[in-house]
Coordinates of C-alpha atoms in Angstrom, one line a residue:
Chain U
Q1305 CA 0.0 0.0 0.0
Q1306 CA 1.5 3.2 -1.2
Q1307 CA 0.6 5.9 1.4
V1308 CA 2.2 8.8 -0.5
K1309 CA 1.7 9.1 -4.2
Q1310 CA 4.0 11.4 -6.1
S1311 CA 3.7 12.7 -9.7
P1312 CA 5.1 13.1 -12.2
Q1313 CA 7.8 10.5 -12.3
S1314 CA 10.0 12.8 -14.5
L1315 CA 9.9 16.4 -15.4
I1316 CA 11.8 18.5 -18.0
V1317 CA 11.7 22.3 -17.6
Q1318 CA 13.5 25.1 -19.3
K1319 CA 15.7 27.4 -17.4
G1320 CA 13.6 30.1 -15.8
G1321 CA 10.5 28.1 -15.8
I1322 CA 8.3 26.8 -13.0
S1323 CA 8.7 23.2 -11.8
I1324 CA 5.7 21.7 -10.1
I1325 CA 5.7 18.3 -8.3
N1326 CA 2.5 16.9 -6.7
C1327 CA 2.0 14.5 -3.8
A1328 CA -1.1 12.9 -2.3
Y1329 CA -1.3 11.1 1.0
E1330 CA -3.8 8.8 2.6
N1331 CA -3.1 8.8 6.4
T1332 CA -4.9 11.7 8.1
A1333 CA -2.6 11.3 11.1
F1334 CA 0.3 12.7 9.1
D1335 CA 1.2 16.1 10.3
Y1336 CA 4.6 16.8 8.9
F1337 CA 5.3 17.0 5.2
P1338 CA 9.0 17.5 4.1
W1339 CA 10.5 17.6 0.6
Y1340 CA 13.9 16.2 0.0
Q1341 CA 16.3 16.8 -2.8
Q1342 CA 18.7 14.1 -3.9
F1343 CA 21.7 14.5 -6.3
P1344 CA 23.2 11.4 -7.9
G1345 CA 25.5 9.5 -5.5
K1346 CA 24.3 11.5 -2.5
G1347 CA 21.8 11.0 0.3
P1348 CA 18.5 13.0 0.4
A1349 CA 18.8 16.5 1.8
L1350 CA 15.9 18.3 3.5
L1351 CA 14.7 21.1 1.2
I1352 CA 11.6 22.5 2.8
A1353 CA 8.8 21.2 5.1
I1354 CA 5.3 22.2 6.1
R1355 CA 2.8 21.4 8.8
P1356 CA -0.9 21.3 8.0
D1357 CA -1.8 24.4 10.0
V1358 CA -0.6 26.6 7.1
S1359 CA -1.6 26.4 3.4
E1360 CA 1.7 27.6 2.0
K1361 CA 5.3 28.0 2.9
K1362 CA 8.0 29.7 0.9
E1363 CA 11.7 29.6 1.2
G1364 CA 13.6 31.4 -1.6
R1365 CA 12.5 29.9 -4.9
F1366 CA 10.9 26.9 -3.3
T1367 CA 7.2 26.9 -2.2
I1368 CA 5.1 24.2 -0.7
S1369 CA 1.3 24.5 -1.2
F1370 CA -0.8 22.3 1.1
N1371 CA -4.5 21.3 0.8
K1372 CA -5.6 19.5 3.9
S1373 CA -9.1 18.7 2.7
A1374 CA -7.8 17.2 -0.5
K1375 CA -4.9 15.5 1.3
Q1376 CA -2.5 16.9 -1.3
F1377 CA 0.6 19.0 -1.3
S1378 CA 2.9 20.2 -3.9
L1379 CA 6.4 21.7 -4.5
H1380 CA 6.8 24.7 -6.8
I1381 CA 10.3 25.7 -7.9
M1382 CA 10.3 29.2 -9.4
D1383 CA 12.9 30.4 -11.8
S1384 CA 14.2 26.8 -12.2
Q1385 CA 18.0 26.6 -12.7
P1386 CA 20.1 23.8 -14.2
G1387 CA 21.6 23.3 -10.7
D1388 CA 18.1 22.3 -9.5
S1389 CA 18.4 19.1 -11.7
A1390 CA 18.0 16.3 -9.1
T1391 CA 15.5 13.8 -7.8
Y1392 CA 12.8 15.2 -5.5
F1393 CA 11.0 13.2 -2.9
C1394 CA 8.0 14.2 -1.0
A1395 CA 7.4 12.5 2.4
A1396 CA 4.9 12.5 5.1
S1397 CA 5.1 11.5 8.8
G1398 CA 3.2 11.8 12.1
P1399 CA 3.5 11.3 15.8
G1400 CA 2.0 7.8 15.6
G1401 CA 5.0 6.5 13.7
S1402 CA 7.6 8.4 15.6
Y1403 CA 7.9 10.8 12.7
I1404 CA 9.5 8.1 10.5
P1405 CA 8.8 9.4 7.0
T1406 CA 6.9 7.6 4.3
F1407 CA 8.5 8.6 1.0
G1408 CA 7.0 9.1 -2.4
R1409 CA 8.7 7.4 -5.3
G1410 CA 10.5 10.5 -6.5
T1411 CA 10.5 12.9 -9.4
S1412 CA 13.5 13.2 -11.6
L1413 CA 13.8 16.9 -12.6
I1414 CA 15.9 18.1 -15.5
V1415 CA 16.3 21.8 -16.1
H1416 CA 17.6 22.6 -19.5
P1417 CA 19.9 25.7 -19.8
Chain T
E1429 CA 29.5 20.1 13.6
T1430 CA 30.0 17.0 11.5
G1431 CA 27.3 15.5 9.4
V1432 CA 26.2 11.9 9.0
T1433 CA 28.9 9.7 7.6
Q1434 CA 28.7 6.2 6.3
S1435 CA 31.2 3.5 5.3
P1436 CA 32.0 1.9 3.0
T1437 CA 30.8 4.0 0.1
H1438 CA 30.5 1.0 -2.2
L1439 CA 30.5 -2.7 -1.7
I1440 CA 30.2 -5.8 -3.8
K1441 CA 29.1 -9.1 -2.3
T1442 CA 27.9 -12.4 -3.6
R1443 CA 24.5 -14.1 -2.8
G1444 CA 24.5 -15.8 0.6
Q1445 CA 27.2 -13.7 2.1
Q1446 CA 26.8 -11.3 5.0
V1447 CA 27.5 -7.6 5.1
T1448 CA 28.0 -4.9 7.8
L1449 CA 27.4 -1.2 7.0
R1450 CA 28.4 1.5 9.4
C1451 CA 27.0 4.9 10.2
S1452 CA 28.2 7.8 12.4
S1453 CA 25.4 10.1 13.4
Q1454 CA 25.5 13.9 13.4
S1455 CA 27.0 15.4 16.5
G1456 CA 24.4 15.5 19.3
H1457 CA 22.0 13.2 17.6
N1458 CA 20.9 10.1 19.6
T1459 CA 18.6 8.5 17.0
V1460 CA 19.6 6.6 13.9
S1461 CA 17.3 5.3 11.2
W1462 CA 18.3 3.0 8.3
Y1463 CA 16.6 3.0 4.9
Q1464 CA 17.0 0.9 1.7
Q1465 CA 16.6 2.8 -1.5
A1466 CA 16.3 0.7 -4.6
L1467 CA 17.1 2.2 -8.0
G1468 CA 14.4 4.6 -9.0
Q1469 CA 12.5 4.3 -5.8
G1470 CA 12.1 6.4 -2.6
P1471 CA 13.8 5.3 0.6
Q1472 CA 12.1 2.4 2.5
F1473 CA 12.4 2.4 6.3
I1474 CA 14.2 -0.6 7.7
F1475 CA 14.5 0.2 11.4
Q1476 CA 15.4 2.9 13.9
Y1477 CA 17.6 2.9 17.0
Y1478 CA 17.2 5.3 19.9
R1479 CA 19.7 5.2 22.8
E1480 CA 20.9 1.7 21.7
E1481 CA 17.4 0.2 21.6
E1482 CA 15.4 -0.7 18.5
N1483 CA 12.6 1.8 18.3
G1484 CA 10.6 0.8 15.3
R1485 CA 10.9 -1.5 12.3
G1486 CA 9.7 -1.5 8.8
N1487 CA 8.7 -4.5 6.7
F1488 CA 12.1 -6.2 6.4
P1489 CA 12.9 -9.8 7.3
P1490 CA 14.9 -10.7 10.5
R1491 CA 18.1 -11.2 8.4
F1492 CA 18.3 -7.4 8.5
S1493 CA 19.6 -6.5 12.0
G1494 CA 21.3 -3.6 13.6
L1495 CA 23.1 -2.2 16.5
Q1496 CA 23.6 1.2 18.1
F1497 CA 26.6 1.9 20.2
P1498 CA 27.0 4.2 23.3
N1499 CA 28.4 7.0 21.0
Y1500 CA 25.2 6.6 18.9
S1501 CA 27.0 5.3 15.9
S1502 CA 25.2 2.4 14.3
E1503 CA 25.6 -0.8 12.2
L1504 CA 23.3 -2.4 9.8
N1505 CA 23.9 -6.2 9.3
V1506 CA 22.4 -8.2 6.5
N1507 CA 22.7 -12.0 6.5
A1508 CA 22.2 -14.4 3.6
L1509 CA 22.3 -11.7 1.0
E1510 CA 19.9 -11.9 -1.9
L1511 CA 20.1 -10.3 -5.3
D1512 CA 17.2 -8.0 -4.4
D1513 CA 19.3 -6.6 -1.6
S1514 CA 21.2 -4.6 -4.1
A1515 CA 20.4 -1.0 -3.3
L1516 CA 21.6 2.2 -1.7
Y1517 CA 21.5 1.9 2.1
L1518 CA 21.0 5.2 3.8
C1519 CA 21.5 6.2 7.4
A1520 CA 19.7 9.2 8.9
S1521 CA 20.1 10.7 12.3
S1522 CA 17.8 13.0 14.3
L1523 CA 18.1 14.9 17.5
T1524 CA 15.9 12.5 19.3
S1525 CA 13.2 9.9 18.6
G1526 CA 10.1 11.5 17.5
K1527 CA 11.7 14.6 16.0
E1528 CA 10.7 15.4 12.4
T1529 CA 13.9 16.4 10.9
Q1530 CA 16.2 13.6 9.8
Y1531 CA 19.6 14.2 8.3
F1532 CA 20.8 11.7 5.8
G1533 CA 24.3 10.4 5.1
P1534 CA 25.6 9.8 1.6
G1535 CA 24.7 6.1 1.6
T1536 CA 26.4 2.8 0.9
R1537 CA 25.9 1.4 -2.5
L1538 CA 25.6 -2.4 -2.2
L1539 CA 25.7 -4.7 -5.2
V1540 CA 24.9 -8.4 -4.7
L1541 CA 26.0 -10.7 -7.5

């Protein structure tokens, strides 16, 4: 049972464009939603995270939008740069599971110069 | 402050052998979690150790075992290796059990032939 569904599987964007990655979750007990960025040969690195008490969180060019009623959240990368080319994972966790994250399957983002 | 480190970086084993992977947690972190990341997939939770005790386990067979030492470093042991065990094994540390933010190491790439 896949508790966090992520789409698209891959994404190609031109430099300066907006990259949008979507995730949906099933477990209503989840209350922490991080996004991780992973470069080839490296471990995932926390990019930005949100709690369900807000609908949007922005850090630089990265924004999380959160829709609690739809159980969906998304990552928007504004002004995408070639250096943003990486695999992005959404995740969800909650106190019932000691905040051990359940990951989506990942989105491979390529930003063309 | 040092980050999470893992050793070795790469490893090749044959089916049926045993392997031990090592992880040093980030300074001040007493909780270590291990994940298996198959190619093209998100990390899958194996188990977590908090103050030298197992504190949660994912859907992995008993041949996956672990240890945490008094300095909070950790080992992952896998017995009777199977071809499907080929993956990137990630260690993540957090400030304490139940804390949302996990910091990942670079991983150990295991290939089972």
